[in-house]
Amino acid sequence: MSLPLNIDLQQILLHWMNLAILTGGLYFLLFKPVKQFMDKREAEYRQRDGQAAEKLAEAEELKAQYQAKMDAADEEIRQARSKAQQAVQQSAEEQLAQARVQAQQIVSQAQAEAVSCKERIRRESQKELKELAAAAAKKLAIRSEGGKDLFDQFLDLTEGGEQPHEKR
């Protein structure tokens, strides 16, 4: 049987059979093992992804725990800092009170010394005044013996007049 355009049905059927055998062989030799390998690989990656998600969840939980611990530590530090500041302030107030007491003692001691020094100076000045008055009286007595009136001699001395020489 001869078909137009030189087409041979037997050849076409043989080519179709060869194609079916080749496709079946390639399916069983290449596609099926590659598909199994790919499925196995996908399952492994899904397992790894699940493990990574579990580890990520654990890490997030651990992070939350650590953050809570850090917050608690920060609160403890804040409280300790507050206590330390209060202790420092109390210590400063105590030292200030002690300094005020010492200053008051120093002032009262200085006032007592000033009073005693004033009294001593007053006694010394009274003693010197007595000595000066006695010396002046002696000089006046000695000068009055020279014949001038004491009042006149005093006036001469104050006006810058003659100063009589002392007799010793």
mmCIF file of C-alpha atoms in Angstrom:
data_model
loop_
_atom_site.group_PDB
_atom_site.id
_atom_site.type_symbol
_atom_site.label_atom_id
_atom_site.label_comp_id
_atom_site.label_asym_id
_atom_site.label_seq_id
_atom_site.Cartn_x
_atom_site.Cartn_y
_atom_site.Cartn_z
ATOM 1 C CA MET A 1 0.000 0.000 0.000
ATOM 2 C CA SER A 2 1.338 3.115 -1.049
ATOM 3 C CA LEU A 3 0.323 6.369 0.470
ATOM 4 C CA PRO A 4 0.732 9.728 -1.027
ATOM 5 C CA LEU A 5 3.875 11.678 -0.366
ATOM 6 C CA ASN A 6 5.830 8.581 0.236
ATOM 7 C CA ILE A 7 4.536 7.978 3.764
ATOM 8 C CA ASP A 8 5.164 4.568 5.243
ATOM 9 C CA LEU A 9 2.831 3.572 8.070
ATOM 10 C CA GLN A 10 5.079 0.832 9.265
ATOM 11 C CA GLN A 11 7.918 3.264 9.739
ATOM 12 C CA ILE A 12 5.656 5.645 11.654
ATOM 13 C CA LEU A 13 4.508 2.817 13.937
ATOM 14 C CA LEU A 14 8.069 1.732 14.548
ATOM 15 C CA HIS A 15 9.078 5.294 15.412
ATOM 16 C CA TRP A 16 6.103 5.544 17.802
ATOM 17 C CA MET A 17 7.108 2.286 19.436
ATOM 18 C CA ASN A 18 10.708 3.375 19.727
ATOM 19 C CA LEU A 19 9.521 6.602 21.297
ATOM 20 C CA ALA A 20 7.299 4.730 23.792
ATOM 21 C CA ILE A 21 10.136 2.338 24.742
ATOM 22 C CA LEU A 22 12.565 5.224 25.079
ATOM 23 C CA THR A 23 10.094 7.225 27.163
ATOM 24 C CA GLY A 24 9.308 4.209 29.399
ATOM 25 C CA GLY A 25 12.992 3.365 29.791
ATOM 26 C CA LEU A 26 13.929 6.928 30.592
ATOM 27 C CA TYR A 27 11.021 7.155 33.023
ATOM 28 C CA PHE A 28 12.152 4.082 34.954
ATOM 29 C CA LEU A 29 15.897 4.705 34.589
ATOM 30 C CA LEU A 30 16.098 8.481 35.095
ATOM 31 C CA PHE A 31 12.849 10.208 36.058
ATOM 32 C CA LYS A 32 11.725 7.844 38.831
ATOM 33 C CA PRO A 33 15.128 7.787 40.694
ATOM 34 C CA VAL A 34 15.583 11.520 40.244
ATOM 35 C CA LYS A 35 12.025 12.111 41.486
ATOM 36 C CA GLN A 36 12.673 9.864 44.540
ATOM 37 C CA PHE A 37 15.960 11.697 45.184
ATOM 38 C CA MET A 38 14.214 15.058 44.914
ATOM 39 C CA ASP A 39 11.366 13.944 47.217
ATOM 40 C CA LYS A 40 13.885 12.632 49.750
ATOM 41 C CA ARG A 41 15.844 15.873 49.525
ATOM 42 C CA GLU A 42 12.687 17.949 49.921
ATOM 43 C CA ALA A 43 11.700 15.901 52.994
ATOM 44 C CA GLU A 44 15.170 16.429 54.450
ATOM 45 C CA TYR A 45 14.962 20.187 53.856
ATOM 46 C CA ARG A 46 11.486 20.283 55.399
ATOM 47 C CA GLN A 47 12.855 18.436 58.429
ATOM 48 C CA ARG A 48 15.761 20.867 58.687
ATOM 49 C CA ASP A 49 13.355 23.769 58.303
ATOM 50 C CA GLY A 50 11.215 22.347 61.135
ATOM 51 C CA GLN A 51 14.294 21.910 63.324
ATOM 52 C CA ALA A 52 15.409 25.459 62.510
ATOM 53 C CA ALA A 53 11.944 26.767 63.385
ATOM 54 C CA GLU A 54 12.054 24.847 66.698
ATOM 55 C CA LYS A 55 15.522 26.189 67.453
ATOM 56 C CA LEU A 56 14.377 29.697 66.516
ATOM 57 C CA ALA A 57 11.409 29.368 68.858
ATOM 58 C CA GLU A 58 13.751 28.134 71.625
ATOM 59 C CA ALA A 59 16.096 31.028 70.917
ATOM 60 C CA GLU A 60 13.212 33.506 71.089
ATOM 61 C CA GLU A 61 12.084 31.957 74.388
ATOM 62 C CA LEU A 62 15.649 32.088 75.718
ATOM 63 C CA LYS A 63 15.931 35.681 74.542
ATOM 64 C CA ALA A 64 12.713 36.556 76.386
ATOM 65 C CA GLN A 65 14.049 34.863 79.544
ATOM 66 C CA TYR A 66 17.354 36.706 79.273
ATOM 67 C CA GLN A 67 15.554 39.970 78.653
ATOM 68 C CA ALA A 68 13.467 39.387 81.778
ATOM 69 C CA LYS A 69 16.650 38.643 83.730
ATOM 70 C CA MET A 70 18.289 41.772 82.311
ATOM 71 C CA ASP A 71 15.256 43.843 83.279
ATOM 72 C CA ALA A 72 15.391 42.375 86.803
ATOM 73 C CA ALA A 73 19.130 43.085 86.977
ATOM 74 C CA ASP A 74 18.544 46.642 85.760
ATOM 75 C CA GLU A 75 15.917 47.097 88.471
ATOM 76 C CA GLU A 76 18.324 45.722 91.096
ATOM 77 C CA ILE A 77 21.047 48.051 89.850
ATOM 78 C CA ARG A 78 18.647 51.001 89.974
ATOM 79 C CA GLN A 79 17.626 50.106 93.532
ATOM 80 C CA ALA A 80 21.258 49.605 94.575
ATOM 81 C CA ARG A 81 22.189 52.936 92.986
ATOM 82 C CA SER A 82 19.285 54.602 94.796
ATOM 83 C CA LYS A 83 20.365 53.083 98.125
ATOM 84 C CA ALA A 84 23.956 54.140 97.489
ATOM 85 C CA GLN A 85 22.862 57.686 96.689
ATOM 86 C CA GLN A 86 20.778 57.782 99.858
ATOM 87 C CA ALA A 87 23.722 56.449 101.870
ATOM 88 C CA VAL A 88 26.031 59.048 100.327
ATOM 89 C CA GLN A 89 23.510 61.809 101.000
ATOM 90 C CA GLN A 90 23.054 60.637 104.589
ATOM 91 C CA SER A 91 26.832 60.433 105.052
ATOM 92 C CA ALA A 92 27.227 63.929 103.613
ATOM 93 C CA GLU A 93 24.537 65.249 105.951
ATOM 94 C CA GLU A 94 26.247 63.567 108.921
ATOM 95 C CA GLN A 95 29.602 65.036 107.941
ATOM 96 C CA LEU A 96 27.977 68.429 107.481
ATOM 97 C CA ALA A 97 26.404 68.168 110.933
ATOM 98 C CA GLN A 98 29.772 67.160 112.408
ATOM 99 C CA ALA A 99 31.434 70.058 110.607
ATOM 100 C CA ARG A 100 28.818 72.441 112.006
ATOM 101 C CA VAL A 101 29.391 71.085 115.519
ATOM 102 C CA GLN A 102 33.144 71.449 115.090
ATOM 103 C CA ALA A 103 32.698 74.938 113.678
ATOM 104 C CA GLN A 104 30.499 75.867 116.636
ATOM 105 C CA GLN A 105 33.124 74.461 119.015
ATOM 106 C CA ILE A 106 35.874 76.369 117.217
ATOM 107 C CA VAL A 107 33.833 79.580 117.317
ATOM 108 C CA SER A 108 33.013 79.180 121.004
ATOM 109 C CA GLN A 109 36.643 78.328 121.751
ATOM 110 C CA ALA A 110 37.786 81.372 119.778
ATOM 111 C CA GLN A 111 35.274 83.551 121.615
ATOM 112 C CA ALA A 112 36.497 82.199 124.952
ATOM 113 C CA GLU A 113 40.099 82.829 123.914
ATOM 114 C CA ALA A 114 39.144 86.317 122.721
ATOM 115 C CA VAL A 115 37.469 87.070 126.053
ATOM 116 C CA SER A 116 40.469 85.782 128.013
ATOM 117 C CA CYS A 117 42.861 87.628 125.684
ATOM 118 C CA LYS A 118 40.773 90.794 126.072
ATOM 119 C CA GLU A 119 40.797 90.402 129.851
ATOM 120 C CA ARG A 120 44.564 89.780 129.869
ATOM 121 C CA ILE A 121 45.171 92.809 127.603
ATOM 122 C CA ARG A 122 42.879 94.914 129.799
ATOM 123 C CA ARG A 123 44.812 93.881 132.923
ATOM 124 C CA GLU A 124 48.142 94.517 131.212
ATOM 125 C CA SER A 125 46.976 97.892 129.922
ATOM 126 C CA GLN A 126 45.683 98.839 133.383
ATOM 127 C CA LYS A 127 49.017 97.782 134.825
ATOM 128 C CA GLU A 128 50.869 99.825 132.192
ATOM 129 C CA LEU A 129 48.551 102.790 132.784
ATOM 130 C CA LYS A 130 49.228 102.576 136.502
ATOM 131 C CA GLU A 131 52.949 102.423 135.821
ATOM 132 C CA LEU A 132 52.708 105.330 133.378
ATOM 133 C CA ALA A 133 50.586 107.331 135.818
ATOM 134 C CA ALA A 134 53.091 106.599 138.571
ATOM 135 C CA ALA A 135 55.986 107.542 136.284
ATOM 136 C CA ALA A 136 54.169 110.698 135.198
ATOM 137 C CA ALA A 137 53.387 111.584 138.777
ATOM 138 C CA LYS A 138 57.015 110.998 139.666
ATOM 139 C CA LYS A 139 58.178 113.184 136.802
ATOM 140 C CA LEU A 140 55.711 115.868 137.752
ATOM 141 C CA ALA A 141 56.816 115.705 141.320
ATOM 142 C CA ILE A 142 60.420 115.981 140.246
ATOM 143 C CA ARG A 143 59.677 118.854 137.887
ATOM 144 C CA SER A 144 57.477 120.649 140.338
ATOM 145 C CA GLU A 145 60.352 120.779 142.661
ATOM 146 C CA GLY A 146 62.077 122.996 140.088
ATOM 147 C CA GLY A 147 59.865 125.926 141.013
ATOM 148 C CA LYS A 148 57.259 126.035 138.243
ATOM 149 C CA ASP A 149 53.666 125.308 138.756
ATOM 150 C CA LEU A 150 52.637 121.848 137.515
ATOM 151 C CA PHE A 151 49.802 123.239 135.431
ATOM 152 C CA ASP A 152 52.146 125.634 133.670
ATOM 153 C CA GLN A 153 54.566 122.859 132.927
ATOM 154 C CA PHE A 154 51.720 120.812 131.497
ATOM 155 C CA LEU A 155 50.616 123.663 129.262
ATOM 156 C CA ASP A 156 54.168 124.232 128.074
ATOM 157 C CA LEU A 157 54.471 120.592 127.157
ATOM 158 C CA THR A 158 51.162 120.461 125.296
ATOM 159 C CA GLU A 159 51.766 123.662 123.363
ATOM 160 C CA GLY A 160 55.099 122.395 122.196
ATOM 161 C CA GLY A 161 56.965 124.751 124.352
ATOM 162 C CA GLU A 162 60.128 124.014 126.125
ATOM 163 C CA GLN A 163 60.528 120.560 127.368
ATOM 164 C CA PRO A 164 62.363 120.417 130.594
ATOM 165 C CA HIS A 165 65.112 117.900 130.745
ATOM 166 C CA GLU A 166 64.478 114.955 132.930
ATOM 167 C CA LYS A 167 66.448 114.585 136.033
ATOM 168 C CA ARG A 168 67.467 111.156 136.790
#
